[in-house]
Amino acid sequence: MSRTALRICPLCEATCGLTLTIEGTKVTGARGDRDDVFSKGFICPKGASFGAVDGDPDRLRTPLVRKDGELREATWEEAFDAVAAGIRPVVERYGANSVGVVLGNPNVHTMAGALYPAVLIAGLGTRSLFTASTVDQMPKHVSSGLLFGDANAIPVPDLDRTDHLLLIGANPLESNGSLCTAADFPGKLKALKARGGALTVIDPRRTRTAKLADRHIPVRPGTDALLLAAMTHVLFDESLVDLGELGPHVEGVDELVQAVREFTPEAVAEACDVEAALIRTLARELAAAPTAAVYGRIGSCTVPYGTLASWLVDVLNILTGNLDRPGGALFPQAATDRTPRPAGPGHGFQLARWHSRVSRHPEAKGELPLSALAEEIDTATDEGEPIRALVAVAANPVLSAPDGDRLDKALDALDFMVSVDPYLNETSRHADVVLPPPPPSQSPHHDFAFNTLAVRNQVRYTRAAVPLEPGRMAETEILARLTLAATGMHGADPGAVDDLVVGQTLGKAVKDPHSPVHGRDPRELAAQLTGDTGPERRLDMMLRLGPYGDGFGARPDGLGLARLLAAPHGIDLGPLRPRLPQPLKTRSGRIELLPKPIVDDLPRLREGMRQRTDGLVLVGRRHLRSNNSWMHNVPALTGGTNRCTLHIHPEDAERLGVRDGEPVRVKGAGGEVTAPAELTDQMRQGVVSLPHGWGHDRPGTRLSHAAADPGVNVNQLLDGSLLDPLSGNAVLNGVPVEVAALPAR
Ligand SMILES: Nc1nc2c(c(=O)[nH]1)N[C@H]1C(S)=C(S)[C@@H](COP(=O)(O)OP(=O)(O)OC[C@H]3O[C@@H](n4cnc5c(=O)[nH]c(N)nc54)[C@H](O)[C@@H]3O)O[C@H]1N2
Ligand SMILES: Nc1nc2c(c(=O)[nH]1)N[C@H]1C(S)=C(S)[C@@H](COP(=O)(O)OP(=O)(O)OC[C@H]3O[C@@H](n4cnc5c(=O)[nH]c(N)nc54)[C@H](O)[C@@H]3O)O[C@H]1N2
Ligand code: SF4
Ligand SMILES: [Mo]
């Protein structure tokens, strides 16, 4: 007998609603849920393989604990005992900063990852926090922090209504979008064109997205900030600036005129390898469009001028009056956001409140660069203790961060490491304790993070589609117990963590004059919370306190968990709406167009105008049927075009004597790798591409399918020294490499 159950897909940022077919406890099929208020039936090949991802026989079923040097199956009790015994002595002897925390990408795809890590970090009191954000989008957080005073206030392009989309360093036809949650991104781009809109793509590769565009500009990698600065220059030069409704909310326009004065199209054209006339055209088209949105992603962030490029993306949106208006780029309003406070000056955003111990990298958003993790473990200084114990949650930095070989060795030297991970992989194999979460079918789901980045306001929640298998523990409980074990409360009831958060949150809300529960008794409110579990009660609390919430009775027709459960396909909350000035939290209460840290970084960009690279540079790429480092173990999603090959332009190949399919050696500052060449004129000349997340050939892992076709780790070509200075983000694109043909094997 088979049945169906709904499950929001956690396999990328698009958050599609799926209808799963379930036989017994096994997911045997997945299709798009046509009634889903957001995704309306869309599904991609990854979502369609949900069952295979979920049922991968290599997923760990029990905790592993190292005994006599070997990882062995253990009980949950043994595992948490080992965590407490491993972490507490390190904290007590060397201090909180000697315990590092590494949070990987899947934390934004689980409820556990949204609800517990903050409690763990606060409880530990450590500043040694590293996340996937610093190999990804930290430049965007920093630019939003500086412009709007809130690192999480990220405007998203209004895909459904815009007339003109300028897309920079993103390939949503393969990635399905990022920092812009939209189910069926490809369909939305096609609809844009069908309604007469224009799509411009800036990317050194002629990607599937670029092929859809009206105009594709194969920019030289790493030079987007110059191109965007020149577009800004043109807007001023040709009097095309029109702030529209934004006028009263913006300061620094006159200063910006001066700041971009030197960046004429003529001055940047050679560095970018884009003709000056074309740069002028791009600026004019952007200004002339009835509505337009500029949107940048990985290719604009993971580069030397990542923060400047991210800042200029929004500068262009602002100067053309497109920020915060329908058809432009708007701030979503999620159901679990805090109740909006009235507009006014805020605390502002601060950078560099502390620094990393070894290379003195400034913190950003409370994080240190993931690129610096290895040296923070393996290098002694007089400044303080190195990291001696590590908590890794859903993270595989050995493959995802620069110089995995060094990190590999560093992890081995730790006193203690715990990984919360479903796989024994390149990183978790170093752990002394591995705590495996259940597969996604056995976990409830709500997108706390992605709903704040969605192109339409909506809210959805799906309970676990399959009950927890005997012997399994919910990831929320794993993280709650881990938090207790790591913070000296080992063995306490995991519900205590939720009670603590509920108590603190409600305690604050009742004192806040703008909260719908101002003046009420927090215990009385806590008693009203509904839900079967601690995480559900916390979701209920956030919904009820949120912008659409029932305010615990203050707005009886508002949202709460019960109403959400009664709407299994989700609740649509309408299109994005203008919200300014409310989201601004700068000290001035306005958009600070030319913040000081940006001013201080502009001389570096001026230098960039004069820099030239003659050798080859490397960029990355993503494949539709993959996801970073952890989906190469699913046979249904590997093979075909999803392979770890070096894309190279035929003329570059000819010059180097490289032949299609034959092995080439690629050498960078951090090391070298050998991969088969794949000749394609989709590459810009002078640029080669390798995908990331490969290199599954290390001993001691349990990834049987991935190990059979391991690929190579592109990040081994990096030595971790190249960073965007403001954000600490790793430079992963536009990296100089040498390529040489090898004799065929
Ligand atoms: N060269 C290069 N490097 C890159 C990138 C690039 O474009 N080029 N992209 C970067 C980007 S954008 C990112 S986000 C990072 C990602 O870097 P990471 O987050 O380190 O890597 P992932 O492969 O996303 O997955 C991390 C781990 O999560 C585990 N996992 C999967 N599902 C779950 C779950 O439900 N719970 C738990 N606890 N664990 C789970 C996986 O087994 C895996 O070990 O890589 C970055 N690295
Ligand atoms: N199928 C699949 N989907 C995914 C993922 C995955 O691994 N596979 N990963 C997920 C994650 S964690 C993220 S963060 C998102 C990322 O989502 P996207 O940003 O859309 O990801 P990419 O496909 O890496 O697109 C980056 C593009 O930037 C281009 N590029 C490189 N250097 C430059 C440059 O200097 N300038 C410009 N203009 N372009 C440049 C590359 O050629 C590439 O086409 O995808 C998510 N979705
Ligand atoms: S587009 Fe993303 S969310 Fe949608 S089915 Fe595919 S992997 Fe899942
Ligand atoms: Mo990412």
PDB file of N, CA and C in Angstrom, residues 18-97:
ATOM      1  N   LEU A  18       6.879  19.388  -2.620  1.00  0.00           N
ATOM      2  CA  LEU A  18       6.872  18.077  -3.270  1.00  0.00           C
ATOM      3  C   LEU A  18       5.739  17.225  -2.706  1.00  0.00           C
ATOM      4  N   THR A  19       5.225  16.355  -3.567  1.00  0.00           N
ATOM      5  CA  THR A  19       4.326  15.303  -3.101  1.00  0.00           C
ATOM      6  C   THR A  19       5.111  14.007  -3.169  1.00  0.00           C
ATOM      7  N   LEU A  20       5.370  13.433  -2.015  1.00  0.00           N
ATOM      8  CA  LEU A  20       6.156  12.203  -1.966  1.00  0.00           C
ATOM      9  C   LEU A  20       5.223  10.994  -2.008  1.00  0.00           C
ATOM     10  N   THR A  21       5.663   9.964  -2.724  1.00  0.00           N
ATOM     11  CA  THR A  21       4.977   8.668  -2.649  1.00  0.00           C
ATOM     12  C   THR A  21       5.765   7.830  -1.661  1.00  0.00           C
ATOM     13  N   ILE A  22       5.061   7.214  -0.724  1.00  0.00           N
ATOM     14  CA  ILE A  22       5.748   6.485   0.348  1.00  0.00           C
ATOM     15  C   ILE A  22       5.186   5.075   0.449  1.00  0.00           C
ATOM     16  N   GLU A  23       6.064   4.095   0.404  1.00  0.00           N
ATOM     17  CA  GLU A  23       5.650   2.707   0.628  1.00  0.00           C
ATOM     18  C   GLU A  23       6.299   2.247   1.914  1.00  0.00           C
ATOM     19  N   GLY A  24       5.464   1.929   2.886  1.00  0.00           N
ATOM     20  CA  GLY A  24       6.012   1.594   4.206  1.00  0.00           C
ATOM     21  C   GLY A  24       6.690   2.829   4.759  1.00  0.00           C
ATOM     22  N   THR A  25       8.016   2.751   4.916  1.00  0.00           N
ATOM     23  CA  THR A  25       8.741   3.926   5.403  1.00  0.00           C
ATOM     24  C   THR A  25       9.690   4.460   4.328  1.00  0.00           C
ATOM     25  N   LYS A  26       9.528   3.961   3.100  1.00  0.00           N
ATOM     26  CA  LYS A  26      10.473   4.295   2.043  1.00  0.00           C
ATOM     27  C   LYS A  26       9.824   5.278   1.056  1.00  0.00           C
ATOM     28  N   VAL A  27      10.560   6.315   0.694  1.00  0.00           N
ATOM     29  CA  VAL A  27      10.062   7.256  -0.311  1.00  0.00           C
ATOM     30  C   VAL A  27      10.366   6.668  -1.686  1.00  0.00           C
ATOM     31  N   THR A  28       9.320   6.362  -2.446  1.00  0.00           N
ATOM     32  CA  THR A  28       9.536   5.704  -3.740  1.00  0.00           C
ATOM     33  C   THR A  28       9.292   6.642  -4.913  1.00  0.00           C
ATOM     34  N   GLY A  29       8.802   7.845  -4.637  1.00  0.00           N
ATOM     35  CA  GLY A  29       8.581   8.783  -5.745  1.00  0.00           C
ATOM     36  C   GLY A  29       8.427  10.199  -5.222  1.00  0.00           C
ATOM     37  N   ALA A  30       8.637  11.170  -6.120  1.00  0.00           N
ATOM     38  CA  ALA A  30       8.435  12.571  -5.748  1.00  0.00           C
ATOM     39  C   ALA A  30       7.965  13.313  -6.986  1.00  0.00           C
ATOM     40  N   ARG A  31       6.902  14.093  -6.829  1.00  0.00           N
ATOM     41  CA  ARG A  31       6.486  14.979  -7.921  1.00  0.00           C
ATOM     42  C   ARG A  31       6.190  16.355  -7.360  1.00  0.00           C
ATOM     43  N   GLY A  32       6.128  17.336  -8.265  1.00  0.00           N
ATOM     44  CA  GLY A  32       5.844  18.689  -7.819  1.00  0.00           C
ATOM     45  C   GLY A  32       4.415  18.778  -7.298  1.00  0.00           C
ATOM     46  N   ASP A  33       4.214  19.495  -6.190  1.00  0.00           N
ATOM     47  CA  ASP A  33       2.871  19.680  -5.634  1.00  0.00           C
ATOM     48  C   ASP A  33       2.205  20.853  -6.355  1.00  0.00           C
ATOM     49  N   ARG A  34       1.240  20.511  -7.214  1.00  0.00           N
ATOM     50  CA  ARG A  34       0.568  21.547  -8.014  1.00  0.00           C
ATOM     51  C   ARG A  34      -0.151  22.575  -7.167  1.00  0.00           C
ATOM     52  N   ASP A  35      -0.563  22.180  -5.987  1.00  0.00           N
ATOM     53  CA  ASP A  35      -1.315  23.100  -5.133  1.00  0.00           C
ATOM     54  C   ASP A  35      -0.425  23.930  -4.227  1.00  0.00           C
ATOM     55  N   ASP A  36       0.871  23.692  -4.296  1.00  0.00           N
ATOM     56  CA  ASP A  36       1.781  24.481  -3.453  1.00  0.00           C
ATOM     57  C   ASP A  36       1.657  25.956  -3.831  1.00  0.00           C
ATOM     58  N   VAL A  37       1.421  26.813  -2.822  1.00  0.00           N
ATOM     59  CA  VAL A  37       1.143  28.224  -3.118  1.00  0.00           C
ATOM     60  C   VAL A  37       2.338  28.926  -3.765  1.00  0.00           C
ATOM     61  N   PHE A  38       3.519  28.390  -3.586  1.00  0.00           N
ATOM     62  CA  PHE A  38       4.727  29.065  -4.068  1.00  0.00           C
ATOM     63  C   PHE A  38       5.262  28.414  -5.333  1.00  0.00           C
ATOM     64  N   SER A  39       5.409  27.085  -5.329  1.00  0.00           N
ATOM     65  CA  SER A  39       6.099  26.426  -6.446  1.00  0.00           C
ATOM     66  C   SER A  39       5.134  25.900  -7.511  1.00  0.00           C
ATOM     67  N   LYS A  40       3.851  25.758  -7.172  1.00  0.00           N
ATOM     68  CA  LYS A  40       2.804  25.423  -8.128  1.00  0.00           C
ATOM     69  C   LYS A  40       3.138  24.229  -9.024  1.00  0.00           C
ATOM     70  N   GLY A  41       3.807  23.255  -8.454  1.00  0.00           N
ATOM     71  CA  GLY A  41       4.051  22.021  -9.209  1.00  0.00           C
ATOM     72  C   GLY A  41       5.437  21.910  -9.800  1.00  0.00           C
ATOM     73  N   PHE A  42       6.231  22.969  -9.723  1.00  0.00           N
ATOM     74  CA  PHE A  42       7.580  22.880 -10.307  1.00  0.00           C
ATOM     75  C   PHE A  42       8.421  21.854  -9.554  1.00  0.00           C
ATOM     76  N   ILE A  43       9.251  21.162 -10.298  1.00  0.00           N
ATOM     77  CA  ILE A  43      10.209  20.234  -9.699  1.00  0.00           C
ATOM     78  C   ILE A  43      11.391  20.157 -10.660  1.00  0.00           C
ATOM     79  N   CYS A  44      12.583  19.862 -10.123  1.00  0.00           N
ATOM     80  CA  CYS A  44      13.758  19.695 -10.975  1.00  0.00           C
ATOM     81  C   CYS A  44      14.274  18.268 -10.782  1.00  0.00           C
ATOM     82  N   PRO A  45      15.294  17.852 -11.530  1.00  0.00           N
ATOM     83  CA  PRO A  45      15.765  16.470 -11.411  1.00  0.00           C
ATOM     84  C   PRO A  45      16.225  16.096 -10.000  1.00  0.00           C
ATOM     85  N   LYS A  46      16.746  17.072  -9.247  1.00  0.00           N
ATOM     86  CA  LYS A  46      17.163  16.737  -7.884  1.00  0.00           C
ATOM     87  C   LYS A  46      15.943  16.416  -7.022  1.00  0.00           C
ATOM     88  N   GLY A  47      14.938  17.276  -7.113  1.00  0.00           N
ATOM     89  CA  GLY A  47      13.718  17.034  -6.336  1.00  0.00           C
ATOM     90  C   GLY A  47      13.092  15.701  -6.726  1.00  0.00           C
ATOM     91  N   ALA A  48      13.119  15.405  -8.026  1.00  0.00           N
ATOM     92  CA  ALA A  48      12.539  14.148  -8.500  1.00  0.00           C
ATOM     93  C   ALA A  48      13.311  12.952  -7.950  1.00  0.00           C
ATOM     94  N   SER A  49      14.565  13.152  -7.570  1.00  0.00           N
ATOM     95  CA  SER A  49      15.382  12.076  -6.988  1.00  0.00           C
ATOM     96  C   SER A  49      15.380  12.125  -5.463  1.00  0.00           C
ATOM     97  N   PHE A  50      14.422  12.848  -4.882  1.00  0.00           N
ATOM     98  CA  PHE A  50      14.361  12.976  -3.419  1.00  0.00           C
ATOM     99  C   PHE A  50      14.460  11.608  -2.743  1.00  0.00           C
ATOM    100  N   GLY A  51      13.747  10.618  -3.296  1.00  0.00           N
ATOM    101  CA  GLY A  51      13.742   9.279  -2.687  1.00  0.00           C
ATOM    102  C   GLY A  51      15.131   8.669  -2.650  1.00  0.00           C
ATOM    103  N   ALA A  52      15.876   8.841  -3.734  1.00  0.00           N
ATOM    104  CA  ALA A  52      17.223   8.261  -3.808  1.00  0.00           C
ATOM    105  C   ALA A  52      18.177   8.991  -2.853  1.00  0.00           C
ATOM    106  N   VAL A  53      18.021  10.314  -2.766  1.00  0.00           N
ATOM    107  CA  VAL A  53      18.863  11.095  -1.844  1.00  0.00           C
ATOM    108  C   VAL A  53      18.541  10.680  -0.402  1.00  0.00           C
ATOM    109  N   ASP A  54      17.243  10.560  -0.148  1.00  0.00           N
ATOM    110  CA  ASP A  54      16.752  10.252   1.195  1.00  0.00           C
ATOM    111  C   ASP A  54      17.153   8.838   1.623  1.00  0.00           C
ATOM    112  N   GLY A  55      17.099   7.914   0.667  1.00  0.00           N
ATOM    113  CA  GLY A  55      17.291   6.504   1.003  1.00  0.00           C
ATOM    114  C   GLY A  55      18.695   5.999   0.731  1.00  0.00           C
ATOM    115  N   ASP A  56      19.649   6.907   0.501  1.00  0.00           N
ATOM    116  CA  ASP A  56      21.026   6.486   0.223  1.00  0.00           C
ATOM    117  C   ASP A  56      21.512   5.495   1.287  1.00  0.00           C
ATOM    118  N   PRO A  57      21.856   4.262   0.881  1.00  0.00           N
ATOM    119  CA  PRO A  57      22.272   3.267   1.883  1.00  0.00           C
ATOM    120  C   PRO A  57      23.542   3.663   2.645  1.00  0.00           C
ATOM    121  N   ASP A  58      24.320   4.608   2.127  1.00  0.00           N
ATOM    122  CA  ASP A  58      25.529   5.023   2.845  1.00  0.00           C
ATOM    123  C   ASP A  58      25.250   6.024   3.972  1.00  0.00           C
ATOM    124  N   ARG A  59      24.020   6.523   4.064  1.00  0.00           N
ATOM    125  CA  ARG A  59      23.718   7.418   5.205  1.00  0.00           C
ATOM    126  C   ARG A  59      23.930   6.662   6.515  1.00  0.00           C
ATOM    127  N   LEU A  60      24.550   7.331   7.464  1.00  0.00           N
ATOM    128  CA  LEU A  60      24.796   6.707   8.766  1.00  0.00           C
ATOM    129  C   LEU A  60      23.474   6.548   9.512  1.00  0.00           C
ATOM    130  N   ARG A  61      23.363   5.422  10.240  1.00  0.00           N
ATOM    131  CA  ARG A  61      22.127   5.161  10.984  1.00  0.00           C
ATOM    132  C   ARG A  61      22.298   5.318  12.488  1.00  0.00           C
ATOM    133  N   THR A  62      23.527   5.202  12.951  1.00  0.00           N
ATOM    134  CA  THR A  62      23.759   5.338  14.394  1.00  0.00           C
ATOM    135  C   THR A  62      24.936   6.286  14.595  1.00  0.00           C
ATOM    136  N   PRO A  63      25.059   6.825  15.801  1.00  0.00           N
ATOM    137  CA  PRO A  63      26.237   7.651  16.079  1.00  0.00           C
ATOM    138  C   PRO A  63      27.507   6.814  15.964  1.00  0.00           C
ATOM    139  N   LEU A  64      28.601   7.477  15.695  1.00  0.00           N
ATOM    140  CA  LEU A  64      29.911   6.823  15.695  1.00  0.00           C
ATOM    141  C   LEU A  64      30.764   7.509  16.759  1.00  0.00           C
ATOM    142  N   VAL A  65      31.507   6.709  17.487  1.00  0.00           N
ATOM    143  CA  VAL A  65      32.431   7.253  18.491  1.00  0.00           C
ATOM    144  C   VAL A  65      33.793   6.600  18.291  1.00  0.00           C
ATOM    145  N   ARG A  66      34.842   7.423  18.346  1.00  0.00           N
ATOM    146  CA  ARG A  66      36.191   6.881  18.131  1.00  0.00           C
ATOM    147  C   ARG A  66      36.680   6.151  19.386  1.00  0.00           C
ATOM    148  N   LYS A  67      37.068   4.890  19.171  1.00  0.00           N
ATOM    149  CA  LYS A  67      37.653   4.100  20.273  1.00  0.00           C
ATOM    150  C   LYS A  67      38.886   3.445  19.722  1.00  0.00           C
ATOM    151  N   ASP A  68      39.980   3.593  20.419  1.00  0.00           N
ATOM    152  CA  ASP A  68      41.259   3.031  19.960  1.00  0.00           C
ATOM    153  C   ASP A  68      41.562   3.461  18.531  1.00  0.00           C
ATOM    154  N   GLY A  69      41.299   4.731  18.240  1.00  0.00           N
ATOM    155  CA  GLY A  69      41.642   5.266  16.930  1.00  0.00           C
ATOM    156  C   GLY A  69      40.626   4.969  15.832  1.00  0.00           C
ATOM    157  N   GLU A  70      39.601   4.182  16.142  1.00  0.00           N
ATOM    158  CA  GLU A  70      38.661   3.819  15.085  1.00  0.00           C
ATOM    159  C   GLU A  70      37.236   4.276  15.395  1.00  0.00           C
ATOM    160  N   LEU A  71      36.536   4.728  14.362  1.00  0.00           N
ATOM    161  CA  LEU A  71      35.150   5.139  14.561  1.00  0.00           C
ATOM    162  C   LEU A  71      34.265   3.897  14.614  1.00  0.00           C
ATOM    163  N   ARG A  72      33.528   3.751  15.720  1.00  0.00           N
ATOM    164  CA  ARG A  72      32.671   2.568  15.865  1.00  0.00           C
ATOM    165  C   ARG A  72      31.249   2.996  16.214  1.00  0.00           C
ATOM    166  N   GLU A  73      30.300   2.160  15.834  1.00  0.00           N
ATOM    167  CA  GLU A  73      28.900   2.440  16.165  1.00  0.00           C
ATOM    168  C   GLU A  73      28.725   2.511  17.672  1.00  0.00           C
ATOM    169  N   ALA A  74      27.890   3.462  18.084  1.00  0.00           N
ATOM    170  CA  ALA A  74      27.713   3.667  19.525  1.00  0.00           C
ATOM    171  C   ALA A  74      26.274   4.082  19.788  1.00  0.00           C
ATOM    172  N   THR A  75      25.891   4.110  21.053  1.00  0.00           N
ATOM    173  CA  THR A  75      24.551   4.589  21.403  1.00  0.00           C
ATOM    174  C   THR A  75      24.583   6.119  21.478  1.00  0.00           C
ATOM    175  N   TRP A  76      23.418   6.727  21.459  1.00  0.00           N
ATOM    176  CA  TRP A  76      23.336   8.191  21.573  1.00  0.00           C
ATOM    177  C   TRP A  76      23.918   8.647  22.908  1.00  0.00           C
ATOM    178  N   GLU A  77      23.640   7.846  23.936  1.00  0.00           N
ATOM    179  CA  GLU A  77      24.136   8.215  25.262  1.00  0.00           C
ATOM    180  C   GLU A  77      25.667   8.248  25.278  1.00  0.00           C
ATOM    181  N   GLU A  78      26.267   7.188  24.712  1.00  0.00           N
ATOM    182  CA  GLU A  78      27.738   7.153  24.651  1.00  0.00           C
ATOM    183  C   GLU A  78      28.266   8.343  23.862  1.00  0.00           C
ATOM    184  N   ALA A  79      27.556   8.651  22.775  1.00  0.00           N
ATOM    185  CA  ALA A  79      28.024   9.723  21.901  1.00  0.00           C
ATOM    186  C   ALA A  79      28.012  11.083  22.620  1.00  0.00           C
ATOM    187  N   PHE A  80      26.914  11.391  23.306  1.00  0.00           N
ATOM    188  CA  PHE A  80      26.861  12.695  23.984  1.00  0.00           C
ATOM    189  C   PHE A  80      27.781  12.734  25.212  1.00  0.00           C
ATOM    190  N   ASP A  81      27.959  11.584  25.842  1.00  0.00           N
ATOM    191  CA  ASP A  81      28.958  11.528  26.924  1.00  0.00           C
ATOM    192  C   ASP A  81      30.328  11.906  26.362  1.00  0.00           C
ATOM    193  N   ALA A  82      30.631  11.352  25.194  1.00  0.00           N
ATOM    194  CA  ALA A  82      31.944  11.626  24.581  1.00  0.00           C
ATOM    195  C   ALA A  82      32.071  13.097  24.187  1.00  0.00           C
ATOM    196  N   VAL A  83      30.968  13.710  23.751  1.00  0.00           N
ATOM    197  CA  VAL A  83      31.006  15.139  23.391  1.00  0.00           C
ATOM    198  C   VAL A  83      31.318  15.974  24.627  1.00  0.00           C
ATOM    199  N   ALA A  84      30.599  15.701  25.708  1.00  0.00           N
ATOM    200  CA  ALA A  84      30.832  16.474  26.943  1.00  0.00           C
ATOM    201  C   ALA A  84      32.268  16.271  27.428  1.00  0.00           C
ATOM    202  N   ALA A  85      32.718  15.028  27.383  1.00  0.00           N
ATOM    203  CA  ALA A  85      34.069  14.724  27.870  1.00  0.00           C
ATOM    204  C   ALA A  85      35.147  15.299  26.950  1.00  0.00           C
ATOM    205  N   GLY A  86      34.812  15.509  25.686  1.00  0.00           N
ATOM    206  CA  GLY A  86      35.788  16.041  24.737  1.00  0.00           C
ATOM    207  C   GLY A  86      35.873  17.556  24.760  1.00  0.00           C
ATOM    208  N   ILE A  87      34.733  18.227  24.952  1.00  0.00           N
ATOM    209  CA  ILE A  87      34.723  19.693  24.821  1.00  0.00           C
ATOM    210  C   ILE A  87      34.956  20.414  26.139  1.00  0.00           C
ATOM    211  N   ARG A  88      34.334  19.949  27.202  1.00  0.00           N
ATOM    212  CA  ARG A  88      34.415  20.718  28.461  1.00  0.00           C
ATOM    213  C   ARG A  88      35.840  20.944  28.957  1.00  0.00           C
ATOM    214  N   PRO A  89      36.695  19.895  28.954  1.00  0.00           N
ATOM    215  CA  PRO A  89      38.057  20.149  29.438  1.00  0.00           C
ATOM    216  C   PRO A  89      38.802  21.188  28.594  1.00  0.00           C
ATOM    217  N   VAL A  90      38.540  21.217  27.296  1.00  0.00           N
ATOM    218  CA  VAL A  90      39.198  22.204  26.427  1.00  0.00           C
ATOM    219  C   VAL A  90      38.741  23.610  26.806  1.00  0.00           C
ATOM    220  N   VAL A  91      37.438  23.787  26.989  1.00  0.00           N
ATOM    221  CA  VAL A  91      36.917  25.103  27.385  1.00  0.00           C
ATOM    222  C   VAL A  91      37.532  25.511  28.724  1.00  0.00           C
ATOM    223  N   GLU A  92      37.527  24.569  29.664  1.00  0.00           N
ATOM    224  CA  GLU A  92      37.995  24.922  31.008  1.00  0.00           C
ATOM    225  C   GLU A  92      39.485  25.225  31.053  1.00  0.00           C
ATOM    226  N   ARG A  93      40.232  24.516  30.229  1.00  0.00           N
ATOM    227  CA  ARG A  93      41.681  24.706  30.288  1.00  0.00           C
ATOM    228  C   ARG A  93      42.149  25.865  29.400  1.00  0.00           C
ATOM    229  N   TYR A  94      41.580  25.965  28.204  1.00  0.00           N
ATOM    230  CA  TYR A  94      42.123  26.934  27.224  1.00  0.00           C
ATOM    231  C   TYR A  94      41.183  28.096  26.911  1.00  0.00           C
ATOM    232  N   GLY A  95      39.982  28.050  27.438  1.00  0.00           N
ATOM    233  CA  GLY A  95      39.051  29.150  27.185  1.00  0.00           C
ATOM    234  C   GLY A  95      38.126  28.870  26.001  1.00  0.00           C
ATOM    235  N   ALA A  96      37.057  29.657  25.954  1.00  0.00           N
ATOM    236  CA  ALA A  96      35.981  29.394  24.989  1.00  0.00           C
ATOM    237  C   ALA A  96      36.446  29.477  23.538  1.00  0.00           C
ATOM    238  N   ASN A  97      37.355  30.418  23.223  1.00  0.00           N
ATOM    239  CA  ASN A  97      37.752  30.583  21.823  1.00  0.00           C
ATOM    240  C   ASN A  97      38.541  29.391  21.282  1.00  0.00           C
TER     241      ASN A  97
END
